mmCIF file of C-alpha atoms in Angstrom:
data_model
loop_
_atom_site.group_PDB
_atom_site.id
_atom_site.type_symbol
_atom_site.label_atom_id
_atom_site.label_comp_id
_atom_site.label_asym_id
_atom_site.label_seq_id
_atom_site.Cartn_x
_atom_site.Cartn_y
_atom_site.Cartn_z
ATOM 1 C CA MET A 1 20.350 -63.935 -164.463
ATOM 2 C CA HIS A 2 18.234 -66.422 -166.394
ATOM 3 C CA GLN A 3 14.744 -65.343 -167.681
ATOM 4 C CA ASN A 4 12.337 -67.512 -169.592
ATOM 5 C CA TRP A 5 11.853 -66.873 -173.279
ATOM 6 C CA ASP A 6 8.343 -65.734 -172.945
ATOM 7 C CA ASP A 7 9.364 -62.857 -170.666
ATOM 8 C CA LEU A 8 12.095 -61.937 -173.020
ATOM 9 C CA ARG A 9 9.741 -62.110 -176.024
ATOM 10 C CA LEU A 10 7.404 -59.671 -174.411
ATOM 11 C CA PHE A 11 10.079 -57.426 -173.323
ATOM 12 C CA LEU A 12 11.582 -57.215 -176.573
ATOM 13 C CA ALA A 13 8.196 -56.220 -178.301
ATOM 14 C CA VAL A 14 7.860 -53.375 -175.859
ATOM 15 C CA ALA A 15 11.276 -52.158 -176.220
ATOM 16 C CA ARG A 16 11.039 -52.199 -180.149
ATOM 17 C CA GLU A 17 7.514 -50.581 -180.251
ATOM 18 C CA ALA A 18 8.484 -48.167 -177.214
ATOM 19 C CA SER A 19 4.869 -48.470 -175.975
ATOM 20 C CA LEU A 20 2.539 -51.017 -174.313
ATOM 21 C CA SER A 21 -0.330 -50.290 -176.845
ATOM 22 C CA GLY A 22 2.212 -50.865 -179.970
ATOM 23 C CA ALA A 23 3.618 -54.012 -178.397
ATOM 24 C CA GLY A 24 -0.005 -55.118 -177.502
ATOM 25 C CA LYS A 25 -0.975 -54.996 -181.179
ATOM 26 C CA VAL A 26 2.163 -56.890 -182.412
ATOM 27 C CA LEU A 27 1.683 -59.672 -179.568
ATOM 28 C CA ARG A 28 -2.244 -59.649 -179.724
ATOM 29 C CA LEU A 29 -2.000 -59.052 -175.976
ATOM 30 C CA ASP A 30 -4.090 -56.564 -173.752
ATOM 31 C CA PRO A 31 -1.635 -53.656 -172.903
ATOM 32 C CA ALA A 32 -2.723 -53.788 -169.272
ATOM 33 C CA THR A 33 -1.659 -57.346 -169.150
ATOM 34 C CA LEU A 34 1.494 -56.538 -170.902
ATOM 35 C CA GLY A 35 2.213 -53.613 -168.413
ATOM 36 C CA ARG A 36 1.883 -56.125 -165.421
ATOM 37 C CA ARG A 37 4.265 -58.611 -166.988
ATOM 38 C CA MET A 38 6.862 -55.868 -167.490
ATOM 39 C CA ALA A 39 6.516 -54.793 -163.904
ATOM 40 C CA ARG A 40 6.890 -58.303 -162.728
ATOM 41 C CA LEU A 41 9.955 -58.715 -164.957
ATOM 42 C CA GLU A 42 11.576 -55.549 -163.375
ATOM 43 C CA LYS A 43 10.793 -56.952 -160.021
ATOM 44 C CA SER A 44 12.396 -60.048 -160.585
ATOM 45 C CA LEU A 45 15.406 -58.645 -162.064
ATOM 46 C CA GLN A 46 15.525 -55.845 -159.334
ATOM 47 C CA ALA A 47 16.236 -53.245 -162.123
ATOM 48 C CA VAL A 48 14.118 -50.405 -163.735
ATOM 49 C CA LEU A 49 14.071 -51.457 -167.530
ATOM 50 C CA PHE A 50 11.984 -48.467 -168.888
ATOM 51 C CA VAL A 51 11.574 -44.815 -168.204
ATOM 52 C CA LYS A 52 7.785 -44.282 -168.577
ATOM 53 C CA SER A 53 6.291 -41.012 -170.019
ATOM 54 C CA PRO A 54 3.334 -39.996 -172.070
ATOM 55 C CA GLN A 55 5.457 -40.314 -175.077
ATOM 56 C CA GLY A 56 5.977 -44.148 -174.438
ATOM 57 C CA TYR A 57 8.522 -46.446 -172.965
ATOM 58 C CA ALA A 58 12.239 -45.672 -173.221
ATOM 59 C CA LEU A 59 14.892 -48.035 -172.317
ATOM 60 C CA THR A 60 17.264 -47.338 -169.426
ATOM 61 C CA ASP A 61 20.855 -48.511 -169.275
ATOM 62 C CA ALA A 62 19.626 -51.755 -167.611
ATOM 63 C CA GLY A 63 16.976 -52.083 -170.274
ATOM 64 C CA THR A 64 19.460 -51.556 -173.111
ATOM 65 C CA ASP A 65 21.685 -54.251 -171.644
ATOM 66 C CA LEU A 66 18.856 -56.635 -171.371
ATOM 67 C CA MET A 67 17.659 -55.952 -174.885
ATOM 68 C CA ALA A 68 21.185 -57.004 -176.253
ATOM 69 C CA ARG A 69 20.975 -60.287 -174.407
ATOM 70 C CA ALA A 70 17.374 -60.852 -175.356
ATOM 71 C CA GLU A 71 18.129 -60.343 -179.150
ATOM 72 C CA ARG A 72 21.006 -63.048 -178.831
ATOM 73 C CA ALA A 73 18.385 -65.324 -177.297
ATOM 74 C CA GLU A 74 15.974 -64.600 -179.946
ATOM 75 C CA GLN A 75 18.584 -65.228 -182.698
ATOM 76 C CA ALA A 76 19.395 -68.593 -181.021
ATOM 77 C CA MET A 77 15.738 -69.380 -180.966
ATOM 78 C CA ARG A 78 15.290 -68.551 -184.578
ATOM 79 C CA ALA A 79 18.335 -70.651 -185.630
ATOM 80 C CA ALA A 80 16.945 -73.630 -183.700
ATOM 81 C CA SER A 81 13.493 -73.362 -185.194
ATOM 82 C CA ALA A 82 15.071 -73.106 -188.603
ATOM 83 C CA GLY A 83 16.761 -76.419 -188.260
ATOM 84 C CA VAL A 84 13.608 -78.315 -187.408
ATOM 85 C CA PRO A 85 11.968 -79.851 -190.468
ATOM 86 C CA GLY A 86 8.343 -79.395 -191.000
ATOM 87 C CA PRO A 87 5.815 -82.002 -192.074
ATOM 88 C CA THR A 88 5.569 -80.405 -195.417
ATOM 89 C CA ASP A 89 7.364 -77.544 -197.500
ATOM 90 C CA ARG A 90 4.477 -75.185 -196.954
ATOM 91 C CA LEU A 91 5.035 -71.970 -195.107
ATOM 92 C CA SER A 92 3.489 -71.361 -191.783
ATOM 93 C CA GLY A 93 3.506 -68.753 -189.038
ATOM 94 C CA GLN A 94 3.566 -64.807 -189.411
ATOM 95 C CA ILE A 95 5.860 -63.148 -191.764
ATOM 96 C CA ARG A 96 6.093 -59.192 -192.109
ATOM 97 C CA ILE A 97 7.310 -57.468 -195.023
ATOM 98 C CA GLY A 98 8.191 -53.766 -195.230
ATOM 99 C CA ALA A 99 8.047 -52.057 -198.500
ATOM 100 C CA PRO A 100 7.867 -48.583 -199.858
ATOM 101 C CA ASP A 101 4.180 -47.691 -200.690
ATOM 102 C CA GLY A 102 4.610 -47.986 -204.443
ATOM 103 C CA ALA A 103 5.549 -51.819 -204.149
ATOM 104 C CA ALA A 104 3.022 -52.303 -201.258
ATOM 105 C CA ASN A 105 0.091 -50.810 -203.282
ATOM 106 C CA TYR A 106 0.758 -52.156 -206.789
ATOM 107 C CA LEU A 107 2.801 -55.391 -206.481
ATOM 108 C CA LEU A 108 2.659 -56.994 -202.996
ATOM 109 C CA PRO A 109 -1.233 -57.581 -202.707
ATOM 110 C CA GLN A 110 -1.083 -59.908 -205.780
ATOM 111 C CA VAL A 111 2.244 -61.536 -204.986
ATOM 112 C CA CYS A 112 1.253 -62.184 -201.353
ATOM 113 C CA ALA A 113 -2.179 -63.337 -202.208
ATOM 114 C CA ARG A 114 -0.710 -66.142 -204.494
ATOM 115 C CA ILE A 115 1.832 -67.217 -201.873
ATOM 116 C CA ALA A 116 -1.032 -67.246 -199.345
ATOM 117 C CA ALA A 117 -3.130 -69.376 -201.527
ATOM 118 C CA GLN A 118 -0.398 -71.912 -201.775
ATOM 119 C CA ASN A 119 0.499 -71.700 -198.167
ATOM 120 C CA PRO A 120 -2.859 -71.746 -196.176
ATOM 121 C CA ASP A 121 -1.062 -71.823 -192.737
ATOM 122 C CA VAL A 122 0.919 -68.617 -193.348
ATOM 123 C CA ASP A 123 0.028 -65.126 -192.176
ATOM 124 C CA LEU A 124 1.504 -62.387 -194.201
ATOM 125 C CA GLN A 125 1.608 -58.628 -193.143
ATOM 126 C CA ILE A 126 2.507 -55.927 -195.570
ATOM 127 C CA VAL A 127 3.743 -52.669 -193.871
ATOM 128 C CA ALA A 128 3.623 -49.736 -196.266
ATOM 129 C CA LEU A 129 5.783 -46.850 -195.266
ATOM 130 C CA PRO A 130 7.524 -44.088 -197.211
ATOM 131 C CA ARG A 131 10.824 -44.557 -195.299
ATOM 132 C CA VAL A 132 13.691 -47.025 -194.812
ATOM 133 C CA PHE A 133 12.782 -49.780 -192.441
ATOM 134 C CA ASN A 134 14.934 -50.697 -189.384
ATOM 135 C CA LEU A 135 15.452 -54.419 -189.442
ATOM 136 C CA SER A 136 17.668 -54.227 -186.331
ATOM 137 C CA ARG A 137 14.600 -53.242 -184.373
ATOM 138 C CA ARG A 138 12.753 -56.155 -186.002
ATOM 139 C CA GLU A 139 10.183 -53.735 -187.531
ATOM 140 C CA ALA A 140 9.761 -56.427 -190.296
ATOM 141 C CA ASP A 141 11.209 -59.898 -190.956
ATOM 142 C CA MET A 142 12.454 -58.502 -194.325
ATOM 143 C CA ALA A 143 11.966 -55.245 -196.351
ATOM 144 C CA ILE A 144 11.980 -54.218 -199.892
ATOM 145 C CA GLY A 145 14.251 -51.212 -200.664
ATOM 146 C CA VAL A 146 15.017 -49.094 -203.535
ATOM 147 C CA SER A 147 18.773 -49.000 -203.013
ATOM 148 C CA ALA A 148 21.130 -51.340 -201.451
ATOM 149 C CA PRO A 149 22.113 -50.516 -197.778
ATOM 150 C CA THR A 150 25.821 -50.614 -197.062
ATOM 151 C CA ALA A 151 25.668 -50.338 -193.165
ATOM 152 C CA GLY A 152 24.409 -53.021 -190.644
ATOM 153 C CA ARG A 153 24.437 -56.831 -190.475
ATOM 154 C CA LEU A 154 22.260 -57.294 -193.596
ATOM 155 C CA VAL A 155 21.875 -59.685 -196.368
ATOM 156 C CA VAL A 156 20.970 -57.661 -199.481
ATOM 157 C CA GLN A 157 19.827 -59.212 -202.890
ATOM 158 C CA LYS A 158 18.809 -57.447 -206.007
ATOM 159 C CA VAL A 159 15.364 -58.696 -206.996
ATOM 160 C CA THR A 160 14.457 -56.865 -210.280
ATOM 161 C CA ASP A 161 14.662 -53.641 -212.211
ATOM 162 C CA TYR A 162 11.637 -51.479 -212.822
ATOM 163 C CA HIS A 163 10.847 -48.607 -215.021
ATOM 164 C CA LEU A 164 9.337 -45.119 -214.714
ATOM 165 C CA HIS A 165 8.011 -42.593 -217.110
ATOM 166 C CA LEU A 166 6.396 -39.274 -217.144
ATOM 167 C CA ALA A 167 2.640 -39.677 -217.115
ATOM 168 C CA ALA A 168 -0.528 -37.386 -217.230
ATOM 169 C CA SER A 169 -4.369 -38.038 -217.452
ATOM 170 C CA GLU A 170 -5.991 -37.853 -220.761
ATOM 171 C CA SER A 171 -8.315 -35.027 -219.487
ATOM 172 C CA TYR A 172 -5.176 -33.052 -218.592
ATOM 173 C CA LEU A 173 -3.355 -33.419 -221.717
ATOM 174 C CA ALA A 174 -6.502 -32.301 -223.674
ATOM 175 C CA ALA A 175 -6.733 -29.122 -221.749
ATOM 176 C CA HIS A 176 -3.167 -27.961 -221.739
ATOM 177 C CA PRO A 177 -0.296 -27.218 -224.161
ATOM 178 C CA SER A 178 1.284 -29.991 -226.031
ATOM 179 C CA LEU A 179 4.497 -31.687 -225.013
ATOM 180 C CA THR A 180 7.280 -32.132 -227.520
ATOM 181 C CA SER A 181 10.290 -32.096 -225.353
ATOM 182 C CA PRO A 182 11.258 -31.956 -221.576
ATOM 183 C CA ALA A 183 11.732 -28.183 -221.844
ATOM 184 C CA ASP A 184 7.994 -28.000 -222.265
ATOM 185 C CA LEU A 185 7.438 -29.230 -218.705
ATOM 186 C CA LYS A 186 7.999 -25.760 -217.258
ATOM 187 C CA ALA A 187 4.786 -24.739 -218.575
ATOM 188 C CA HIS A 188 2.895 -27.523 -216.711
ATOM 189 C CA ARG A 189 1.918 -28.336 -213.247
ATOM 190 C CA ILE A 190 4.199 -30.939 -211.797
ATOM 191 C CA VAL A 191 3.126 -33.760 -209.367
ATOM 192 C CA GLY A 192 5.811 -35.376 -207.217
ATOM 193 C CA TYR A 193 7.372 -35.992 -203.916
ATOM 194 C CA ILE A 194 7.515 -33.604 -201.053
ATOM 195 C CA PRO A 195 11.011 -32.450 -201.555
ATOM 196 C CA ASP A 196 12.064 -32.523 -197.854
ATOM 197 C CA MET A 197 10.301 -35.976 -197.431
ATOM 198 C CA ILE A 198 12.307 -37.905 -200.098
ATOM 199 C CA PHE A 199 13.948 -40.656 -197.930
ATOM 200 C CA ASP A 200 16.133 -42.108 -200.656
ATOM 201 C CA ARG A 201 18.160 -40.289 -203.468
ATOM 202 C CA GLU A 202 16.951 -42.921 -206.019
ATOM 203 C CA LEU A 203 13.422 -41.291 -205.742
ATOM 204 C CA ASP A 204 14.534 -37.636 -206.445
ATOM 205 C CA TYR A 205 13.313 -38.057 -210.060
ATOM 206 C CA LEU A 206 12.462 -34.406 -210.651
ATOM 207 C CA ALA A 207 15.682 -32.966 -209.652
ATOM 208 C CA ASP A 208 17.227 -35.055 -212.461
ATOM 209 C CA LEU A 209 14.815 -33.271 -214.883
ATOM 210 C CA GLY A 210 15.767 -29.658 -213.634
ATOM 211 C CA LEU A 211 12.397 -29.443 -212.145
ATOM 212 C CA SER A 212 12.364 -27.407 -208.761
ATOM 213 C CA ARG A 213 8.762 -26.556 -208.190
ATOM 214 C CA VAL A 214 6.231 -29.269 -207.332
ATOM 215 C CA ALA A 215 2.715 -27.969 -207.403
ATOM 216 C CA LEU A 216 0.930 -31.018 -206.166
ATOM 217 C CA ALA A 217 3.128 -33.073 -203.804
ATOM 218 C CA SER A 218 2.757 -36.129 -201.519
ATOM 219 C CA ASN A 219 5.110 -38.440 -199.640
ATOM 220 C CA SER A 220 3.127 -41.488 -200.968
ATOM 221 C CA VAL A 221 3.467 -42.804 -204.498
ATOM 222 C CA SER A 222 -0.148 -43.986 -204.712
ATOM 223 C CA VAL A 223 -1.331 -40.503 -203.760
ATOM 224 C CA GLN A 224 0.825 -39.002 -206.539
ATOM 225 C CA VAL A 225 -0.658 -41.420 -209.009
ATOM 226 C CA ARG A 226 -4.158 -40.603 -208.009
ATOM 227 C CA MET A 227 -3.352 -36.844 -208.406
ATOM 228 C CA ILE A 228 -2.184 -37.403 -211.900
ATOM 229 C CA GLN A 229 -5.215 -39.499 -212.661
ATOM 230 C CA GLN A 230 -7.531 -36.559 -211.172
ATOM 231 C CA GLY A 231 -6.063 -34.224 -213.809
ATOM 232 C CA GLY A 232 -3.659 -32.592 -211.336
ATOM 233 C CA GLY A 233 -0.598 -32.381 -213.500
ATOM 234 C CA ILE A 234 2.382 -34.379 -214.970
ATOM 235 C CA GLY A 235 4.450 -36.582 -212.870
ATOM 236 C CA VAL A 236 6.721 -39.520 -212.840
ATOM 237 C CA ALA A 237 4.821 -42.879 -212.348
ATOM 238 C CA HIS A 238 5.780 -46.411 -212.143
ATOM 239 C CA ASP A 239 5.125 -48.271 -215.255
ATOM 240 C CA PHE A 240 3.737 -51.211 -213.080
ATOM 241 C CA SER A 241 1.139 -48.749 -211.508
ATOM 242 C CA LEU A 242 -0.406 -47.727 -214.831
ATOM 243 C CA PRO A 243 -2.611 -50.843 -215.500
ATOM 244 C CA ALA A 244 -4.352 -49.940 -212.397
ATOM 245 C CA THR A 245 -4.855 -46.473 -213.261
ATOM 246 C CA PRO A 246 -7.335 -46.041 -216.105
ATOM 247 C CA GLY A 247 -7.171 -42.737 -218.164
ATOM 248 C CA VAL A 248 -3.370 -42.224 -217.469
ATOM 249 C CA ARG A 249 -0.903 -42.146 -220.352
ATOM 250 C CA ARG A 250 2.806 -42.135 -220.570
ATOM 251 C CA VAL A 251 4.292 -38.989 -222.196
ATOM 252 C CA LEU A 252 7.672 -38.011 -223.729
ATOM 253 C CA THR A 253 8.703 -41.616 -223.505
ATOM 254 C CA ASP A 254 11.601 -41.045 -226.132
ATOM 255 C CA HIS A 255 13.061 -38.136 -224.016
ATOM 256 C CA VAL A 256 12.578 -39.452 -220.454
ATOM 257 C CA SER A 257 12.876 -43.068 -219.185
ATOM 258 C CA LEU A 258 14.006 -44.151 -215.652
ATOM 259 C CA THR A 259 15.234 -47.363 -214.393
ATOM 260 C CA ARG A 260 15.455 -48.180 -210.764
ATOM 261 C CA SER A 261 15.763 -51.527 -208.763
ATOM 262 C CA PHE A 262 14.140 -53.264 -205.983
ATOM 263 C CA TYR A 263 16.292 -54.998 -203.366
ATOM 264 C CA LEU A 264 15.167 -57.691 -200.776
ATOM 265 C CA ILE A 265 16.853 -56.898 -197.474
ATOM 266 C CA ARG A 266 17.172 -59.264 -194.587
ATOM 267 C CA HIS A 267 18.774 -59.535 -191.180
ATOM 268 C CA ALA A 268 22.001 -61.490 -191.296
ATOM 269 C CA ASP A 269 21.061 -63.687 -188.453
ATOM 270 C CA ASP A 270 18.196 -65.029 -190.440
ATOM 271 C CA ARG A 271 20.295 -66.581 -193.109
ATOM 272 C CA ARG A 272 19.892 -69.961 -191.839
ATOM 273 C CA ASN A 273 16.224 -69.677 -191.280
ATOM 274 C CA ALA A 274 14.884 -72.078 -193.877
ATOM 275 C CA ARG A 275 11.202 -70.748 -193.524
ATOM 276 C CA LEU A 276 12.265 -67.168 -194.213
ATOM 277 C CA ARG A 277 14.534 -68.396 -196.904
ATOM 278 C CA ARG A 278 11.749 -70.191 -198.620
ATOM 279 C CA PHE A 279 9.469 -67.212 -198.488
ATOM 280 C CA ALA A 280 12.228 -64.814 -199.637
ATOM 281 C CA ASP A 281 12.678 -66.942 -202.633
ATOM 282 C CA ALA A 282 8.891 -67.182 -203.394
ATOM 283 C CA LEU A 283 8.558 -63.225 -202.773
ATOM 284 C CA SER A 284 11.534 -62.530 -205.164
ATOM 285 C CA ALA A 285 10.144 -64.812 -207.873
ATOM 286 C CA GLY A 286 6.592 -63.377 -207.485
ATOM 287 C CA LEU A 287 7.879 -59.717 -207.649
ATOM 288 C CA ARG A 288 9.883 -60.419 -210.992
ATOM 289 C CA VAL A 289 6.852 -62.050 -212.551
ATOM 290 C CA GLU A 290 4.460 -59.267 -211.517
ATOM 291 C CA VAL A 291 6.642 -56.411 -212.505
ATOM 292 C CA ALA A 292 7.392 -58.021 -215.951
ATOM 293 C CA ARG A 293 3.550 -58.647 -216.314
ATOM 294 C CA LEU A 294 2.365 -55.086 -215.426
ATOM 295 C CA GLU A 295 5.140 -53.319 -217.323
ATOM 296 C CA SER A 296 4.208 -55.356 -220.512
ATOM 297 C CA GLU A 297 0.712 -54.147 -220.121
ATOM 298 C CA ALA A 298 1.912 -50.449 -219.697
ATOM 299 C CA ARG A 299 3.980 -50.749 -222.758
ATOM 300 C CA ALA A 300 1.165 -52.181 -224.905
ATOM 301 C CA ALA A 301 -1.138 -49.129 -223.920
ATOM 302 C CA PRO A 302 -1.051 -46.239 -226.297
ATOM 303 C CA VAL A 303 1.297 -43.384 -225.549
ATOM 304 C CA ALA A 304 0.064 -39.831 -225.487
ATOM 305 C CA LYS A 305 1.045 -37.948 -228.666
ATOM 306 C CA ALA A 306 2.556 -34.440 -228.810
#
């Protein structure tokens, strides 16, 4: 059975978002209109594609089969469009980047603003979520990760290393016992991740320091940094976040220094897409420059004394 690409494009959005409202936001289309289009598609195929419930739209077996065929058509369309030369080397169209919220809050706004300034026809979307992105469901065109995935049809490239140190606000340090070694941390309030919401082993910093109790916790890096800034306690902070966090100082830098890496993760089917490849190159270069710039500022700032 042959369907036009527009029908399949709408179907894929509903299947991936599992709701008319979610797909409508992605497509900028009224959910009621989208519902009518799905009903018309089911009628033309003489098949029920979705099980509808208050929780959303779940694929039936027929829907799952159509999704596989629709994704093959999508890949063919992407490959075809990648081979069509544009009038200039400027980027255009919509590109969505998924990222952990540390990178999304402290790095991507500057990097994407510069790319957008050089490419006025591109629409960039940053999705900040404290979890691993599913590129197979096309949640994003590409994603930044803190570890390199080993499963799935993905292209993974290391972008840059980044560094983290213990940090605390000047007000907290002035009101609490001095720090001379990591053993002293047991006498202080600790800020960190909610233990059962750590989505990647690379983020389990406190376990490596032998700290089991987290007095102030969040699944968000930016919330943790704000807790530290407000005098909540001592926590591990990205060096690149500190220039945007006045009044916070690194502590015990001679004893505790962590290095992690950012990886750019793309779907294998996009390798021949020249537009996404050019954006990936610009994004990677921009991230390397921004991490180096901000970490240099953090190193130049005074370190809290014991």
